[in-house]
Coordinates of C-alpha atoms in Angstrom, one line a residue:
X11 CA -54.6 -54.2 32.3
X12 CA -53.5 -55.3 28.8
X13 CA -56.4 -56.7 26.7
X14 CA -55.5 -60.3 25.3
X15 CA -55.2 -60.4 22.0
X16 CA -58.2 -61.3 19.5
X17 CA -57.1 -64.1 17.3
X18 CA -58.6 -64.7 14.0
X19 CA -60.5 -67.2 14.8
X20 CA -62.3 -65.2 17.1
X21 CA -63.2 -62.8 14.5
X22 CA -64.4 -65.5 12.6
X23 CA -66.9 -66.4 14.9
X24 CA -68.0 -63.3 17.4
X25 CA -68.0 -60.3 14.9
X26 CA -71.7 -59.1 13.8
X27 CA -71.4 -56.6 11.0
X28 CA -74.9 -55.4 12.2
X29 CA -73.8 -54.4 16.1
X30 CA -70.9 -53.1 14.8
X31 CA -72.5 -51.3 12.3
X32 CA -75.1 -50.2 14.9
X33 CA -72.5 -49.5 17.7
X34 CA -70.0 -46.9 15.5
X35 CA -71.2 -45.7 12.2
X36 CA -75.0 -44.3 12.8
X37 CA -75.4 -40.4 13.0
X38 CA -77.5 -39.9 16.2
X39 CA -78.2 -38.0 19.2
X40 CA -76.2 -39.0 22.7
X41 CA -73.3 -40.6 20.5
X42 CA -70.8 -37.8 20.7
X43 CA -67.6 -39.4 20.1
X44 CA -69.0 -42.2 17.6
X45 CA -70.4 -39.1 15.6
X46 CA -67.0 -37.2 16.1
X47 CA -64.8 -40.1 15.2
X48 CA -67.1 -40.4 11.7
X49 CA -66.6 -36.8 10.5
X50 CA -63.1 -36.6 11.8
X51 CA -62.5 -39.3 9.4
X52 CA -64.8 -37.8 6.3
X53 CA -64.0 -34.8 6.9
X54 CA -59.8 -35.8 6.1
X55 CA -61.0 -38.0 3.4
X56 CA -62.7 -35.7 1.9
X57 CA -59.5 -33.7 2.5
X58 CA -57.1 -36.6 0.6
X59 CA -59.1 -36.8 -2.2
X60 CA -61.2 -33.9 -3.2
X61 CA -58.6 -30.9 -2.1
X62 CA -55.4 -32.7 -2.5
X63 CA -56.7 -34.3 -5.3
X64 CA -55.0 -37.6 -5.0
X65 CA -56.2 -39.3 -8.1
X66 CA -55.9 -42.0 -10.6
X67 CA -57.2 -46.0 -11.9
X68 CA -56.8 -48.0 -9.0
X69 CA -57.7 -47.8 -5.5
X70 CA -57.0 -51.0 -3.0
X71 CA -58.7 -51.0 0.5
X72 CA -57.3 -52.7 2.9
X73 CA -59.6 -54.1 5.7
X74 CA -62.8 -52.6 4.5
X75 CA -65.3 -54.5 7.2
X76 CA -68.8 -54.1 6.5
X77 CA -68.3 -50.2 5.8
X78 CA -68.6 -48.2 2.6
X79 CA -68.1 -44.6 4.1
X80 CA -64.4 -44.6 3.2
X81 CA -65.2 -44.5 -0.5
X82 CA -67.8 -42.0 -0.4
X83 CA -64.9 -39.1 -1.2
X84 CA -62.6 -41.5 -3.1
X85 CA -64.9 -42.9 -5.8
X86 CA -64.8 -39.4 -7.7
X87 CA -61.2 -39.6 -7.9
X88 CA -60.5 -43.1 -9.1
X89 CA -62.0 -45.6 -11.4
X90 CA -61.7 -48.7 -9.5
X91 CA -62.5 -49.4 -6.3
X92 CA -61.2 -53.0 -4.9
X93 CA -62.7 -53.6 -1.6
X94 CA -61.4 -56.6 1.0
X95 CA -61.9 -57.7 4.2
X96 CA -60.8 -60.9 6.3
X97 CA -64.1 -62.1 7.7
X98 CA -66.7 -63.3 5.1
X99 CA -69.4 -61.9 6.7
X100 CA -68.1 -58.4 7.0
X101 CA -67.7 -59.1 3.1
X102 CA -71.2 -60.5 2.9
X103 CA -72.5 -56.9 4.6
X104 CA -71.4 -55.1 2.0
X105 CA -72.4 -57.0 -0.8
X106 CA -75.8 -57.0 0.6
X107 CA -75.6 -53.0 0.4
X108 CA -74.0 -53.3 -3.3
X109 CA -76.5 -55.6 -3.9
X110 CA -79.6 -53.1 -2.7
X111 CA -80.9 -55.4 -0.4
X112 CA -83.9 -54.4 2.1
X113 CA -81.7 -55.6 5.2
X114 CA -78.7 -53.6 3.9
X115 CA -77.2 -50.9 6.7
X116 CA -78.3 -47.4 6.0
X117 CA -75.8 -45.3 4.9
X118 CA -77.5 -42.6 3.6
X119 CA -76.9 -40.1 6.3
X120 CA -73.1 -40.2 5.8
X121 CA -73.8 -39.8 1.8
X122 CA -75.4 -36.9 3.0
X123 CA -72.9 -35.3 5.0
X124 CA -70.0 -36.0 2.0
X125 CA -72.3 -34.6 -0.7
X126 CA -72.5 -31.4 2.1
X127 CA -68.8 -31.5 2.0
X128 CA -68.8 -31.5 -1.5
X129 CA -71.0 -28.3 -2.0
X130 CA -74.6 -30.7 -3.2
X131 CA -76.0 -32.5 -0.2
X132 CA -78.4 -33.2 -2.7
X133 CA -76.7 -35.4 -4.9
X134 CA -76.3 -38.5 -2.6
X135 CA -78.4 -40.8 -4.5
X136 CA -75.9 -40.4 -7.2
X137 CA -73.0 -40.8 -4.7
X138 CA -74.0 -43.9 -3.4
X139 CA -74.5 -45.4 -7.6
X140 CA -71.4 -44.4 -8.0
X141 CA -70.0 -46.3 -5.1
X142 CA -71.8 -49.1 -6.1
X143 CA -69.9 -48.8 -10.0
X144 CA -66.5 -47.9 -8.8
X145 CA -66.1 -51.3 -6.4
X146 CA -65.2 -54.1 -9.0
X147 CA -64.6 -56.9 -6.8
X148 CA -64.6 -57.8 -3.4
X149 CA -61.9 -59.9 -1.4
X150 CA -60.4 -61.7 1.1
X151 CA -57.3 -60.3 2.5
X152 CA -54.9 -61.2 5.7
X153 CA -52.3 -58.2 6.3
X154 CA -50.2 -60.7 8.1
X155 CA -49.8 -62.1 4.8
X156 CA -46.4 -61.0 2.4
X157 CA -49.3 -60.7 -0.1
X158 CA -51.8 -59.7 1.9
X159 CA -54.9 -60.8 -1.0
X160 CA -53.2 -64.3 -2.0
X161 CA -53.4 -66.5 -3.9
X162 CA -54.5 -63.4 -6.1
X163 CA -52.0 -61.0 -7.8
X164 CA -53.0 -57.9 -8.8
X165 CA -51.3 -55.2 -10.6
X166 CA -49.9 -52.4 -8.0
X167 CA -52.4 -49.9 -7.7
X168 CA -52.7 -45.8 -7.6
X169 CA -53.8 -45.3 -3.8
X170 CA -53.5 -48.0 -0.8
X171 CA -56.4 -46.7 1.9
X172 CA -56.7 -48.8 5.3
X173 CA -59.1 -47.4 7.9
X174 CA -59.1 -49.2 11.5
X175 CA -58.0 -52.9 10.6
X176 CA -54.4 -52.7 11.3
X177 CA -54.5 -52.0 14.6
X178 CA -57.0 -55.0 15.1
X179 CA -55.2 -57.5 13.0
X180 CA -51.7 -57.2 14.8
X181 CA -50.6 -58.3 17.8
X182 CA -47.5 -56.3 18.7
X183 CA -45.5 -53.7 17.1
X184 CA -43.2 -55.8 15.1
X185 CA -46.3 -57.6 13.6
X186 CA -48.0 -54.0 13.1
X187 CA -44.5 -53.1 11.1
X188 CA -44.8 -55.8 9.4
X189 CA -47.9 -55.9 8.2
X190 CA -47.5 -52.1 6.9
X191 CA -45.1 -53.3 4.9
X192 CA -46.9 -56.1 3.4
X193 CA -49.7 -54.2 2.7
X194 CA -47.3 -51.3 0.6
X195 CA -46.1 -54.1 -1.6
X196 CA -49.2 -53.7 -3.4
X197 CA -48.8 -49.9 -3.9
X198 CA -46.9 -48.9 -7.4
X199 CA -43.9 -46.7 -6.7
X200 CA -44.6 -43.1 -6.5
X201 CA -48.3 -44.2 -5.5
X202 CA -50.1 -42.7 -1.9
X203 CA -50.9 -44.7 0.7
X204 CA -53.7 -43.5 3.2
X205 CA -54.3 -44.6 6.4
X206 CA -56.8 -43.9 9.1
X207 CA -56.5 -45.3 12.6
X208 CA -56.9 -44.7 16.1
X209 CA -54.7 -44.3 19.2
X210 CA -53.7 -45.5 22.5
X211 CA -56.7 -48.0 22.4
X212 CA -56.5 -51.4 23.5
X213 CA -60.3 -52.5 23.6
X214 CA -63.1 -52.3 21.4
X215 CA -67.0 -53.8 22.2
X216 CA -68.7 -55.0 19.5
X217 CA -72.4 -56.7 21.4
X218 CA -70.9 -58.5 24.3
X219 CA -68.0 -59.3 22.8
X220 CA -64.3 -57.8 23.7
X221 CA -62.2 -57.3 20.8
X222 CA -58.0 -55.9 21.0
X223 CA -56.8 -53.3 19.8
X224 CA -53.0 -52.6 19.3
X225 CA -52.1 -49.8 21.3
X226 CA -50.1 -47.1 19.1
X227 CA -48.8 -43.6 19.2
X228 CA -48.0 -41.3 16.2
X229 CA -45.0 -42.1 16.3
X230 CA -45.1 -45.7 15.9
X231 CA -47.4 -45.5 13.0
X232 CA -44.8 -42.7 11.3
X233 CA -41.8 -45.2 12.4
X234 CA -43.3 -48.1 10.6
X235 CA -44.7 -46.3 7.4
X236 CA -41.2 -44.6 6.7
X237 CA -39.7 -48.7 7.5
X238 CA -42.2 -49.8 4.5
X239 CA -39.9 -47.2 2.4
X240 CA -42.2 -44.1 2.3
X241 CA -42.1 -40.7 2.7
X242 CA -44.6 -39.3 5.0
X243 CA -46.2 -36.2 3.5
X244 CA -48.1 -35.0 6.4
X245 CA -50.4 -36.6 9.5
X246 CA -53.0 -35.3 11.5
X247 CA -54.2 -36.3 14.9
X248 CA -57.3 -35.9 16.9
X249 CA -57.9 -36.4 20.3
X250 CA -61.3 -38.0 21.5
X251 CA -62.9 -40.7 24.1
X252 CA -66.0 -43.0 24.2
X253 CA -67.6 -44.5 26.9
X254 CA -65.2 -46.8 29.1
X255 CA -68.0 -49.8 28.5
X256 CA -67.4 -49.2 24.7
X257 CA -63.3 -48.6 23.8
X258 CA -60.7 -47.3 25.7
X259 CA -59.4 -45.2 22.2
X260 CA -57.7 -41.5 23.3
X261 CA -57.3 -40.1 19.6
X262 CA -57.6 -41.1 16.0
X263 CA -55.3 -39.7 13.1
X264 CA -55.3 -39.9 9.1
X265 CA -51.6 -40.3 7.3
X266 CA -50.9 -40.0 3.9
X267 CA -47.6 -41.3 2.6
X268 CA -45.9 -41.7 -0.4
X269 CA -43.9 -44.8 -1.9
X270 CA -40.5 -44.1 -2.7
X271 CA -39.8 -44.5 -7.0
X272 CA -37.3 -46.9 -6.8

């Protein structure tokens, strides 16, 4: 049955950084697939960034939620960090982290497993000040958008990285083509852009609440990258299930593209 589609709005209102926090990004015991899905995606980032070594100033990310995991690899290879999200208070949860705040999520155990990945588990203190330097400003964004931070402007930046928003911020494949392009017109020409995303899902639970999910394939996600006028260098799936009750996803994959110099 096909999930009806979560509008803004709804975001707006129903989405609590804290379930969601709780629900997908804490390394336990009896969460299989939450667990697999989080090193699945460290373990590629760490991949893009450390061993490919895709570098330079600027780094935009595109749909950032309440998370900070997706710059844990990234912050050693660029400068500047800009941060944005849609929903204030998935913008609020991470200033509360940046900020050091007693209520902040703990993400310490994910720090841990980077640094690990890096060859100095016990260097995470460091990793997470770093973190907190690299990300210079945090801001609103809407993908649907032909800018997707206006009224800002900002120059085009080194690296474009968007980790599971797209797929919850479109509501059919013309708006998810779309929006890929939208989102590229911020990337400088010859610059990378990095997404991570999952597949054939069309529900997520956050608490009681039901949220959509744009169901994709590789090959639409490929199709609409190489419409935005880049070259895919190379994409990796993964195939994986949670718990009916909790998302319906099949897979996840991480693509890394480059914009065409024009």
């Amino acid at each position: 049955m096909e999930t009806e589609f979560t509008e803004k709005d709804f975001y707006a209102q129903h989405f609590v950084p804290k379930q969601y926090l709780e629900n997908y990004y804490c390394f336990r015991s009896g969460k299989d697939a939450e667990n697999s899905l989080l090193t699945t995606c460290l373990q590629n980032l760490h991949k893009v960034f450390s061993l490919d070594g895709i570098k330079g100033d600027t780094l935009i990310d595109i749909g950032s939620g309440p998370t900070i995991h997706q710059f844990l690899s990234a912050c050693e290879s660029f400068r500047e960090i800009v941060a944005s999200d849609y929903t204030d208070q998935n913008r609020e949860e991470m200033q509360r982290w940046l900020r050091k705040e007693p209520d902040a999520f703990d993400w310490s155990p994910m720090v841990q497993y980077v640094c690990e990945l890096e060859g100095d588990r016990e260097k995470w203190a460091r990793k997470e000040e770093q973190v907190r330097r690299a990300i210079t400003q945090v801001l609103k964004c809407d993908v649907t958008l032909p800018n997707p931070l206006a009224p800002l402007t900002l120059p085009p930046a080194d690296c474009l990285l968007s980790s599971l928003c797209l797929e919850g911020a479109c509501k059919d494949l013309s708006v998810y083509r779309s929006a890929v392009r939208n989102i590229s017109s911020l990337l400088k020409p010859g610059g990378h852009l990095v997404l991570f995303g999952v597949l054939e899902e069309t529900f997520y639970m956050v608490g009681q609440h039901q949220f959509s999910c744009l169901y994709l394939e590789q090959k639409d996600v490929e199709e609409a990258v190489r419409e935005a006028g880049l070259r895919v260098q190379w994409v990796k799936e993964a195939r994986m299930q949670f718990s009916p009750s909790v998302s319906d996803l099949k897979g996840v994959f991480t693509l890394v593209a480059q914009k065409h110099c024009s």
